[in-house]
Amino acid sequence: MASHLPLFLEGEVIKGFGRGSKDLGCPTANYSLEVVKSLPKETVPGVYYGWAQVDAGPVHKMVANIGWCPFYQNKEMSVETHVMHKFDNDFYGSNLKICLIGYLRGEMNFNSLDDLIKQIERDINSAEQKLEETDAQLLKSANIFVGKAS
Ligand code: ADP
Ligand code: RBF
Ligand code: MG
């Protein structure tokens, strides 16, 4: 299952569905379909944790969702990354590099938006802890992350 990890992805941040995930306190930087199509065939849909870098900025913790969002029943598969950092501005058009390190769970459906938000909060807490582990810390300084890695 974890054979394709760590997985490095890179691409431009595009406009997503504009469902206001930002209003829910969880903005997600979406990749273009081109990046989605470059995923290894064995990629398992679900929620991952790892590292993210916007342009040549610092490397931050992240959680990413790969899949069709059963709650919204998207037609196309998407890769969306929530960077665990408070940014002052949007970064549409920027280059986003991510390193997917571990798998948290499969995509699920929820009875309410509130349940989805609560689950995402739990994912963020798990990611926060798992990224403190030595193996994860070593990948933070992987050489795909250029510029100042802090
Ligand atoms: P969209 O549907 O266009 O993806 P979102 O509501 O998911 O809209 O917001 C995503 C955008 O918010 C990102 O493309 C980025 O420009 C901005 N953003 C600001 N802070 C963050 C963050 N911590 N993580 C991800 N994106 C962020
Ligand atoms: N969408 C789902 O339909 N099911 C999920 O289990 C799910 N898990 C997510 C976990 C994380 C950490 C994040 C950031 C998003 C998740 N989403 C999930 C996607 C969510 O529906 C999406 O961010 C919004 O639809 C905005 O595009
Ligand atoms: Mg988004």
mmCIF file of N, CA and C and ligand atoms in Angstrom, residues 14-18 21 26-30 80-81 92, ligand 3:
data_model
loop_
_atom_site.group_PDB
_atom_site.id
_atom_site.type_symbol
_atom_site.label_atom_id
_atom_site.label_comp_id
_atom_site.label_asym_id
_atom_site.label_seq_id
_atom_site.Cartn_x
_atom_site.Cartn_y
_atom_site.Cartn_z
ATOM 1 N N ILE A 14 -4.012 26.124 -8.960
ATOM 2 C CA ILE A 14 -5.093 26.664 -9.785
ATOM 3 C C ILE A 14 -6.353 26.908 -8.952
ATOM 4 N N LYS A 15 -7.326 27.562 -9.565
ATOM 5 C CA LYS A 15 -8.624 27.769 -8.907
ATOM 6 C C LYS A 15 -9.337 26.426 -8.800
ATOM 7 N N GLY A 16 -9.844 26.125 -7.641
ATOM 8 C CA GLY A 16 -10.575 24.874 -7.478
ATOM 9 C C GLY A 16 -12.056 25.084 -7.700
ATOM 10 N N PHE A 17 -12.845 24.380 -6.965
ATOM 11 C CA PHE A 17 -14.292 24.460 -7.156
ATOM 12 C C PHE A 17 -14.901 25.690 -6.489
ATOM 13 N N GLY A 18 -14.077 26.394 -5.696
ATOM 14 C CA GLY A 18 -14.562 27.592 -5.015
ATOM 15 C C GLY A 18 -15.743 27.289 -4.113
ATOM 16 N N SER A 21 -13.952 26.364 0.916
ATOM 17 C CA SER A 21 -13.293 25.605 1.985
ATOM 18 C C SER A 21 -12.535 26.574 2.886
ATOM 19 N N CYS A 26 -10.414 25.797 6.236
ATOM 20 C CA CYS A 26 -9.482 24.830 5.660
ATOM 21 C C CYS A 26 -9.309 25.036 4.160
ATOM 22 N N PRO A 27 -8.579 26.107 3.782
ATOM 23 C CA PRO A 27 -8.328 26.298 2.344
ATOM 24 C C PRO A 27 -7.477 25.157 1.806
ATOM 25 N N THR A 28 -7.732 24.747 0.587
ATOM 26 C CA THR A 28 -6.927 23.705 -0.051
ATOM 27 C C THR A 28 -6.410 24.205 -1.396
ATOM 28 N N ALA A 29 -5.113 24.126 -1.582
ATOM 29 C CA ALA A 29 -4.498 24.543 -2.844
ATOM 30 C C ALA A 29 -4.657 23.396 -3.834
ATOM 31 N N ASN A 30 -5.358 23.671 -4.939
ATOM 32 C CA ASN A 30 -5.655 22.615 -5.921
ATOM 33 C C ASN A 30 -4.627 22.596 -7.047
ATOM 34 N N GLU A 80 -5.751 18.062 -3.549
ATOM 35 C CA GLU A 80 -5.802 19.358 -2.867
ATOM 36 C C GLU A 80 -5.039 19.305 -1.561
ATOM 37 N N THR A 81 -4.262 20.362 -1.351
ATOM 38 C CA THR A 81 -3.344 20.407 -0.213
ATOM 39 C C THR A 81 -3.707 21.515 0.755
ATOM 40 N N TYR A 92 -2.528 31.681 -5.611
ATOM 41 C CA TYR A 92 -2.909 31.121 -6.920
ATOM 42 C C TYR A 92 -1.800 31.443 -7.904
HETATM 43 MG MG MG B 3 -9.278 24.138 -2.821
#
